[in-house]
Amino acid sequence: MSTTFEKLSSNKVKLGFVVESEKFDEGIHKAYQKNVKKFNIPGFRRGKAPMKIIENYYGPGVFYEDAFDIIFPDIYRAALEEHDVKPVDRPELEVEQIEKGKELKFTVEVFVRPDVELGQYTHLGIEKKVEEVTDDDVMADIERARDRAARYVEVTDREAKLDDQANIDYQGLLDGVPFEGGTAQGHELVLGSGAFIPGFEDQVVGMKIGEEKDINVTFPENYHSKELAGKPVVFKVKLNSLREKEVPELDDEFVKDVSETANTVDEYKKEIREKLEKQAEERADAAFESEIIETVSDNAKIDIPKAMVEEQIDNMLRDMELRMMYQGLRMQDFLKYSGQTMEQLRDTYRQQAEDRVKTQLTLEAITKAEGIEPTDEEIDKELSRFAEQGKKTLEEFKKDMPEGDLEYFKEVASINKTVKFLKDNAGKE
């Protein structure tokens, strides 16, 4: 067998094949053995007719298609290896000569991983910007901690006010008729939380314990129930009891309750500042990395095959479907509720999928251009991260790892090392 290679574009190649007549004839014989029982030839029991008789009866090409399908996979695989071709889609075939006793000649055109024309990817003038943590930021975080530690205590000697936890009975009426889901007994509602439709909680404010009141509100136009959307209704409300929020004092006792390391207010403030500074650093690093990757990807020119984008969409939808399964949802139900077809849903992911593919190809091209290779220690670092998630030692994880997975972790380590290289060289020249 001989093959030829021709590059048609940055993302498509053409392979030419000339296959020995003996190999094609061998395929024809295998096709005959595979299909002989399907033929019913007069004068022969089913499955007993000789190949020549079947060819005479149905025509000489009766086994050609199956013969081609039998020999093609091995031939195609060998050609891909010979010319280092990495297809990303199914091949388009064109048969030029197919006849028993003669060479089989055909061509294949197939989309491949595209060439990447890299733009500028170092000295981009991008700097990491870390937000300063102020005293106000520290105190705001402490106030949130105090609010989380707050408890509600019963009050009986005043009217309801914002931030109270009110226990109420209510019945909603639309045109004087109770509507579904509009009635409850002993419902706990924090006034001012926005848990009810606009205007409801404000009208509970000022009520006394035991008081009954008609509350008039209008459902929002975009309310999920079409029967109620935009409609004025009346809620008959009774206030059963009140509890007010009691926020703990900011003192050493509070600190000991909420912190595992600090014992005084000053120590706690220092702890909070360090936490906020670490978070600010992490946010800045993530934004820095994202800006660099987006910039180098935008600077690159790539003619991405449609098949690569579609495959990425497939992966994204599989992830989405898996997440929905954990929530007890099915994809067909989601499409029904959202009023979308599968093709419309795919369209919503198309640009994001194309961006992901372009970013991946760009980072791989930079890795190759810079000759970046991960060390064994860097690969082990990636393996250790996954091992910890599975509560295994590195050695246990390696032992149980399926054959072939190591290459994946090498690629992850390579990309991570490339990203680090870009971050280290992102500033001005």
Coordinates of C-alpha atoms in Angstrom, one line a residue:
M1 CA 0.0 0.0 0.0
S2 CA 1.2 3.5 -0.8
T3 CA -0.2 6.8 0.5
T4 CA 0.2 10.5 -0.4
F5 CA -0.3 13.5 1.8
E6 CA -1.6 17.0 0.7
K7 CA -2.3 19.9 3.0
L8 CA -5.5 21.6 1.7
S9 CA -5.7 24.4 4.3
S10 CA -4.6 25.2 7.8
N11 CA -7.2 22.7 9.1
K12 CA -7.8 20.2 6.4
V13 CA -5.7 17.5 4.7
K14 CA -6.1 15.1 1.8
L15 CA -4.7 11.5 1.9
G16 CA -4.4 9.4 -1.3
F17 CA -4.4 5.6 -1.1
V18 CA -3.3 2.9 -3.5
V19 CA -4.1 -0.6 -2.1
E20 CA -2.8 -3.8 -3.6
S21 CA -5.3 -5.8 -5.4
E22 CA -4.6 -8.8 -3.2
K23 CA -5.6 -6.9 -0.1
F24 CA -8.9 -5.7 -1.6
D25 CA -9.6 -9.3 -2.9
E26 CA -9.0 -10.5 0.6
G27 CA -11.5 -8.0 1.8
I28 CA -14.0 -9.2 -0.8
H29 CA -13.6 -12.8 0.4
K30 CA -14.2 -11.7 4.0
A31 CA -17.3 -9.8 2.9
Y32 CA -18.6 -13.0 1.2
Q33 CA -18.0 -15.0 4.3
K34 CA -19.8 -12.4 6.4
N35 CA -22.9 -12.1 4.1
V36 CA -23.2 -15.4 2.3
K37 CA -26.2 -16.5 4.5
K38 CA -28.2 -13.5 3.4
F39 CA -28.3 -14.6 -0.2
N40 CA -31.0 -16.9 -1.6
I41 CA -29.8 -18.2 -4.9
P42 CA -32.1 -20.7 -6.9
G43 CA -30.5 -24.2 -6.9
F44 CA -28.5 -23.6 -3.7
R45 CA -29.4 -23.9 -0.1
R46 CA -29.3 -20.6 1.8
G47 CA -25.7 -19.8 2.8
K48 CA -24.2 -22.4 0.4
A49 CA -23.9 -20.5 -2.9
P50 CA -20.3 -20.0 -4.1
M51 CA -19.0 -16.4 -4.3
K52 CA -18.7 -16.5 -8.1
I53 CA -22.4 -17.6 -8.4
I54 CA -23.5 -14.7 -6.2
E55 CA -21.4 -12.2 -8.1
N56 CA -22.8 -13.4 -11.4
Y57 CA -26.4 -13.3 -10.0
Y58 CA -26.2 -9.8 -8.3
G59 CA -23.3 -8.2 -10.2
P60 CA -19.5 -8.1 -9.6
G61 CA -19.8 -5.2 -7.1
V62 CA -22.1 -7.0 -4.7
F63 CA -19.4 -7.3 -2.0
Y64 CA -17.4 -4.1 -2.8
E65 CA -18.9 -1.9 -0.1
D66 CA -18.6 -4.4 2.7
A67 CA -15.1 -5.3 1.5
F68 CA -14.1 -1.6 1.6
D69 CA -15.6 -1.2 5.1
I70 CA -13.6 -4.3 6.3
I71 CA -10.2 -3.2 5.2
F72 CA -10.5 0.6 5.6
P73 CA -10.1 1.1 9.4
D74 CA -6.6 -0.5 9.5
I75 CA -5.5 1.2 6.3
Y76 CA -6.7 4.6 7.5
R77 CA -5.2 4.2 10.9
A78 CA -1.8 3.3 9.4
A79 CA -1.9 6.4 7.1
L80 CA -2.7 8.7 10.0
E81 CA 0.3 7.4 11.9
E82 CA 2.6 7.6 8.9
H83 CA 1.8 11.2 8.2
D84 CA 1.2 12.3 11.8
V85 CA -2.4 13.3 11.1
K86 CA -4.8 14.0 14.0
P87 CA -8.3 14.1 12.6
V88 CA -11.1 16.0 14.4
D89 CA -14.0 14.8 12.2
R90 CA -15.1 11.9 10.1
P91 CA -13.3 11.6 6.8
E92 CA -14.9 12.4 3.4
L93 CA -14.2 9.5 1.0
E94 CA -13.9 9.6 -2.8
V95 CA -13.3 6.2 -4.5
E96 CA -11.4 6.5 -7.8
Q97 CA -11.0 2.8 -8.6
I98 CA -12.7 -0.2 -7.1
E99 CA -12.7 -3.5 -9.0
K100 CA -11.9 -7.1 -8.2
G101 CA -8.4 -8.0 -9.3
K102 CA -7.2 -4.4 -9.5
E103 CA -5.6 -1.9 -7.1
L104 CA -8.1 0.0 -4.9
K105 CA -7.6 3.7 -5.3
F106 CA -9.4 6.3 -3.2
T107 CA -8.8 9.6 -1.4
V108 CA -9.8 10.9 2.0
E109 CA -10.3 14.6 3.0
V110 CA -10.5 15.2 6.7
F111 CA -10.4 18.1 9.1
V112 CA -7.5 18.1 11.5
R113 CA -6.3 20.1 14.5
P114 CA -5.6 23.5 12.9
D115 CA -2.4 25.4 12.6
V116 CA -2.1 28.2 15.1
E117 CA -0.7 31.6 14.0
L118 CA 0.5 33.0 17.3
G119 CA 0.4 36.7 17.9
Q120 CA 2.2 38.5 20.8
Y121 CA 2.0 36.4 23.9
T122 CA 4.8 37.9 26.1
H123 CA 5.4 41.5 27.3
L124 CA 1.7 42.4 27.0
G125 CA 1.9 45.2 29.5
I126 CA -0.6 43.4 31.8
E127 CA 0.0 43.8 35.6
K128 CA -1.7 42.2 38.5
K129 CA -3.9 44.6 40.4
V130 CA -4.6 43.7 44.1
E131 CA -7.3 45.6 45.9
E132 CA -6.2 47.2 49.1
V133 CA -8.0 45.9 52.2
T134 CA -9.2 48.9 54.3
D135 CA -10.3 49.1 58.0
D136 CA -13.9 49.5 56.7
D137 CA -13.6 46.2 54.8
V138 CA -12.4 44.5 58.0
M139 CA -15.2 46.0 60.1
A140 CA -17.8 45.1 57.4
D141 CA -16.7 41.5 57.5
I142 CA -16.8 41.4 61.3
E143 CA -20.4 42.9 61.2
R144 CA -21.4 40.1 58.9
A145 CA -20.0 37.6 61.4
R146 CA -21.9 39.3 64.2
D147 CA -25.1 39.2 62.1
R148 CA -24.6 35.5 61.4
A149 CA -24.2 34.9 65.2
A150 CA -27.3 36.8 66.0
R151 CA -30.2 35.1 67.7
Y152 CA -33.9 36.0 67.8
V153 CA -35.6 36.6 71.2
E154 CA -39.3 37.0 71.7
V155 CA -40.8 40.4 72.3
T156 CA -44.3 41.2 73.5
D157 CA -44.4 44.9 74.3
R158 CA -44.2 46.7 71.0
E159 CA -45.3 46.8 67.4
A160 CA -43.5 44.9 64.5
K161 CA -40.6 46.6 62.9
L162 CA -38.0 45.9 60.2
D163 CA -35.6 43.0 60.9
D164 CA -38.1 41.4 63.3
Q165 CA -39.0 37.7 62.8
A166 CA -42.8 37.7 62.6
N167 CA -45.0 34.6 63.0
I168 CA -48.1 35.1 60.9
D169 CA -51.2 33.4 59.5
Y170 CA -52.3 34.6 56.1
Q171 CA -54.8 33.8 53.4
G172 CA -54.6 35.4 49.9
L173 CA -57.7 36.3 48.0
L174 CA -58.0 37.1 44.3
D175 CA -61.4 38.7 43.5
G176 CA -62.5 37.5 46.9
V177 CA -61.6 33.8 46.2
P178 CA -58.6 32.0 47.9
F179 CA -55.9 31.1 45.4
E180 CA -53.6 28.1 45.4
G181 CA -50.5 28.6 47.5
G182 CA -51.8 31.7 49.1
T183 CA -52.6 30.3 52.6
A184 CA -50.3 29.4 55.5
Q185 CA -50.5 29.1 59.3
G186 CA -47.6 30.0 61.6
H187 CA -45.3 31.2 58.8
E188 CA -42.0 32.7 60.0
L189 CA -41.1 35.9 58.0
V190 CA -38.2 38.2 58.6
L191 CA -39.5 41.7 57.8
G192 CA -37.5 43.5 55.2
S193 CA -36.0 40.2 53.8
G194 CA -37.9 40.6 50.6
A195 CA -39.1 37.0 50.8
F196 CA -42.7 38.1 50.0
I197 CA -44.0 40.1 47.0
P198 CA -43.2 43.9 47.2
G199 CA -45.3 45.8 49.7
F200 CA -46.4 42.9 51.8
E201 CA -43.7 43.0 54.5
D202 CA -43.8 46.8 54.8
Q203 CA -47.5 46.6 55.7
V204 CA -46.8 44.0 58.4
V205 CA -44.5 46.6 60.0
G206 CA -46.5 48.4 62.7
M207 CA -48.9 45.6 63.5
K208 CA -49.4 44.5 67.1
I209 CA -49.3 40.9 68.3
G210 CA -52.8 39.4 67.9
E211 CA -53.8 42.1 65.4
E212 CA -55.6 41.1 62.1
K213 CA -55.2 43.2 59.0
D214 CA -56.1 43.2 55.3
I215 CA -53.0 43.8 53.2
N216 CA -53.4 45.0 49.6
V217 CA -50.6 44.2 47.1
T218 CA -50.2 43.6 43.4
F219 CA -48.2 40.7 42.0
P220 CA -45.3 41.6 39.7
E221 CA -46.0 41.5 36.0
N222 CA -43.2 38.8 35.6
Y223 CA -44.5 36.6 38.4
H224 CA -44.1 32.9 37.5
S225 CA -47.8 32.2 37.9
K226 CA -49.7 33.6 34.9
E227 CA -53.0 33.5 36.9
L228 CA -51.5 36.0 39.5
A229 CA -49.0 38.0 37.4
G230 CA -49.9 41.7 37.6
K231 CA -53.1 41.0 39.6
P232 CA -54.2 43.0 42.7
V233 CA -54.9 40.7 45.7
V234 CA -55.8 40.9 49.3
F235 CA -54.0 39.0 52.1
K236 CA -55.9 38.5 55.4
V237 CA -53.0 38.5 57.9
K238 CA -52.8 37.8 61.6
L239 CA -49.6 38.5 63.6
N240 CA -49.2 35.7 66.1
S241 CA -45.8 36.6 67.7
L242 CA -42.6 38.6 67.3
R243 CA -39.0 38.0 67.8
E244 CA -36.3 40.6 67.5
K245 CA -32.7 40.0 66.4
E246 CA -30.1 40.2 69.1
V247 CA -26.6 40.8 67.8
P248 CA -23.7 39.9 70.1
E249 CA -21.4 42.6 71.3
L250 CA -18.0 42.8 69.7
D251 CA -15.9 41.7 72.6
D252 CA -13.3 39.0 73.5
E253 CA -16.1 36.5 74.4
F254 CA -17.6 36.9 70.9
V255 CA -14.2 36.4 69.4
K256 CA -13.6 33.2 71.2
D257 CA -16.9 31.9 70.0
V258 CA -16.3 32.6 66.3
S259 CA -12.6 32.2 65.9
E260 CA -10.4 29.1 66.3
T261 CA -7.2 31.1 66.8
A262 CA -7.9 34.6 68.0
N263 CA -8.7 35.4 71.7
T264 CA -9.0 39.2 71.6
V265 CA -10.8 41.7 69.4
D266 CA -7.4 43.0 68.1
E267 CA -6.2 39.5 67.2
Y268 CA -9.6 38.9 65.5
K269 CA -9.3 42.1 63.4
K270 CA -5.8 41.0 62.4
E271 CA -7.1 37.5 61.4
I272 CA -9.9 39.0 59.4
R273 CA -7.5 41.4 57.6
E274 CA -5.2 38.5 56.7
K275 CA -8.1 36.5 55.4
L276 CA -9.4 39.4 53.3
E277 CA -5.9 40.1 51.9
K278 CA -5.5 36.5 50.9
Q279 CA -8.9 36.6 49.1
A280 CA -8.0 39.9 47.4
E281 CA -4.7 38.3 46.2
E282 CA -6.6 35.2 44.9
R283 CA -9.2 37.4 43.1
A284 CA -6.4 39.5 41.6
D285 CA -4.4 36.5 40.4
A286 CA -7.5 34.9 38.8
A287 CA -8.3 38.2 37.0
F288 CA -4.7 38.6 36.0
E289 CA -4.6 35.1 34.6
S290 CA -7.9 35.5 32.8
E291 CA -6.8 38.7 31.1
I292 CA -3.6 37.2 29.9
I293 CA -5.2 34.1 28.5
E294 CA -7.9 36.1 26.8
T295 CA -5.4 38.5 25.3
V296 CA -3.0 35.8 23.9
S297 CA -6.0 34.0 22.5
D298 CA -7.4 37.1 20.9
N299 CA -3.9 37.8 19.4
A300 CA -3.8 34.3 17.8
K301 CA -5.3 33.4 14.4
I302 CA -6.9 30.0 14.1
D303 CA -9.3 28.5 11.6
I304 CA -11.2 26.2 13.9
P305 CA -13.0 23.2 12.4
K306 CA -16.7 23.2 13.1
A307 CA -16.4 19.6 14.5
M308 CA -14.1 20.8 17.3
V309 CA -16.7 23.4 18.4
E310 CA -19.5 20.9 18.2
E311 CA -17.5 18.4 20.3
Q312 CA -16.9 21.1 22.9
I313 CA -20.6 21.8 23.0
D314 CA -21.3 18.1 23.5
N315 CA -18.9 18.1 26.5
M316 CA -20.5 21.2 28.0
L317 CA -24.0 19.8 27.6
R318 CA -22.9 16.5 29.2
D319 CA -21.6 18.5 32.2
M320 CA -24.9 20.4 32.3
E321 CA -27.0 17.2 32.2
L322 CA -24.9 15.6 34.9
R323 CA -25.4 18.6 37.2
M324 CA -29.2 18.5 36.5
M325 CA -29.3 14.8 37.3
Y326 CA -27.9 15.5 40.8
Q327 CA -30.8 17.9 41.2
G328 CA -33.4 15.4 40.0
L329 CA -33.9 17.1 36.7
R330 CA -33.9 15.7 33.1
M331 CA -32.7 17.5 30.0
Q332 CA -36.0 17.0 28.2
D333 CA -37.8 18.6 31.2
F334 CA -35.4 21.6 31.2
L335 CA -36.0 22.1 27.5
K336 CA -39.7 22.0 28.0
Y337 CA -39.7 24.5 30.9
S338 CA -37.3 26.9 29.2
G339 CA -39.2 26.7 25.9
Q340 CA -36.1 25.8 23.9
T341 CA -35.2 23.1 21.4
M342 CA -31.9 21.2 21.7
E343 CA -30.5 23.1 18.7
Q344 CA -31.4 26.5 20.3
L345 CA -29.7 25.4 23.5
R346 CA -26.6 24.3 21.6
D347 CA -26.6 27.8 19.9
T348 CA -26.4 29.5 23.3
Y349 CA -23.2 27.6 24.0
R350 CA -21.6 27.9 20.6
Q351 CA -19.6 31.1 21.1
Q352 CA -18.4 30.0 24.6
A353 CA -17.4 26.6 23.1
E354 CA -15.5 28.3 20.2
D355 CA -13.6 30.5 22.7
R356 CA -12.7 27.5 24.8
V357 CA -11.3 25.6 21.8
K358 CA -9.4 28.6 20.6
T359 CA -7.9 29.1 24.1
Q360 CA -6.9 25.5 24.4
L361 CA -5.2 25.4 20.9
T362 CA -3.4 28.7 21.6
L363 CA -2.0 27.5 24.9
E364 CA -0.9 24.2 23.3
A365 CA 0.8 26.1 20.5
I366 CA 2.7 28.3 23.0
T367 CA 3.7 25.2 25.0
K368 CA 5.2 23.8 21.8
A369 CA 6.8 27.1 20.6
E370 CA 8.5 27.5 24.0
G371 CA 9.5 23.9 24.4
I372 CA 7.7 23.7 27.7
E373 CA 7.9 20.3 29.4
P374 CA 6.6 19.5 32.9
T375 CA 9.0 17.8 35.3
D376 CA 8.1 14.6 37.1
E377 CA 7.5 16.6 40.2
E378 CA 5.1 18.9 38.4
I379 CA 3.2 16.0 37.0
D380 CA 3.1 14.4 40.5
K381 CA 1.7 17.7 41.8
E382 CA -1.3 17.3 39.5
L383 CA -1.7 13.7 40.4
S384 CA -1.6 14.5 44.1
R385 CA -4.4 17.0 43.8
F386 CA -6.7 14.4 42.3
A387 CA -5.5 11.8 44.8
E388 CA -6.4 14.0 47.7
Q389 CA -10.0 14.4 46.3
G390 CA -10.3 10.6 46.3
K391 CA -8.7 10.4 49.8
K392 CA -5.8 8.4 48.5
T393 CA -2.0 8.7 48.7
L394 CA -0.1 9.6 45.5
E395 CA 1.2 6.0 45.3
E396 CA -2.3 4.5 45.6
F397 CA -3.7 6.9 43.0
K398 CA -0.9 6.0 40.6
K399 CA -1.5 2.3 41.1
D400 CA -5.2 2.5 40.5
M401 CA -4.9 4.9 37.6
P402 CA -6.3 3.5 34.3
E403 CA -3.7 3.0 31.6
G404 CA -3.4 6.0 29.4
D405 CA -4.5 8.5 32.0
L406 CA -1.0 9.6 32.7
E407 CA -0.8 11.4 29.4
Y408 CA -3.8 13.5 30.4
F409 CA -2.1 14.6 33.6
K410 CA 1.1 15.4 31.6
E411 CA -1.0 17.7 29.4
V412 CA -2.6 19.4 32.4
A413 CA 0.8 20.0 34.0
S414 CA 2.1 21.3 30.6
I415 CA -0.7 23.8 30.3
N416 CA -0.4 24.9 33.9
K417 CA 3.4 25.5 33.4
T418 CA 2.6 27.4 30.2
V419 CA 0.1 29.6 32.0
K420 CA 2.8 30.3 34.7
F421 CA 5.3 31.2 31.9
L422 CA 2.7 33.7 30.5
K423 CA 2.1 35.3 33.9
D424 CA 5.8 35.6 34.6
N425 CA 6.3 37.4 31.3
A426 CA 3.1 39.4 31.0
G427 CA 4.6 42.8 32.0
K428 CA 6.2 45.4 29.9
E429 CA 9.4 44.6 28.1

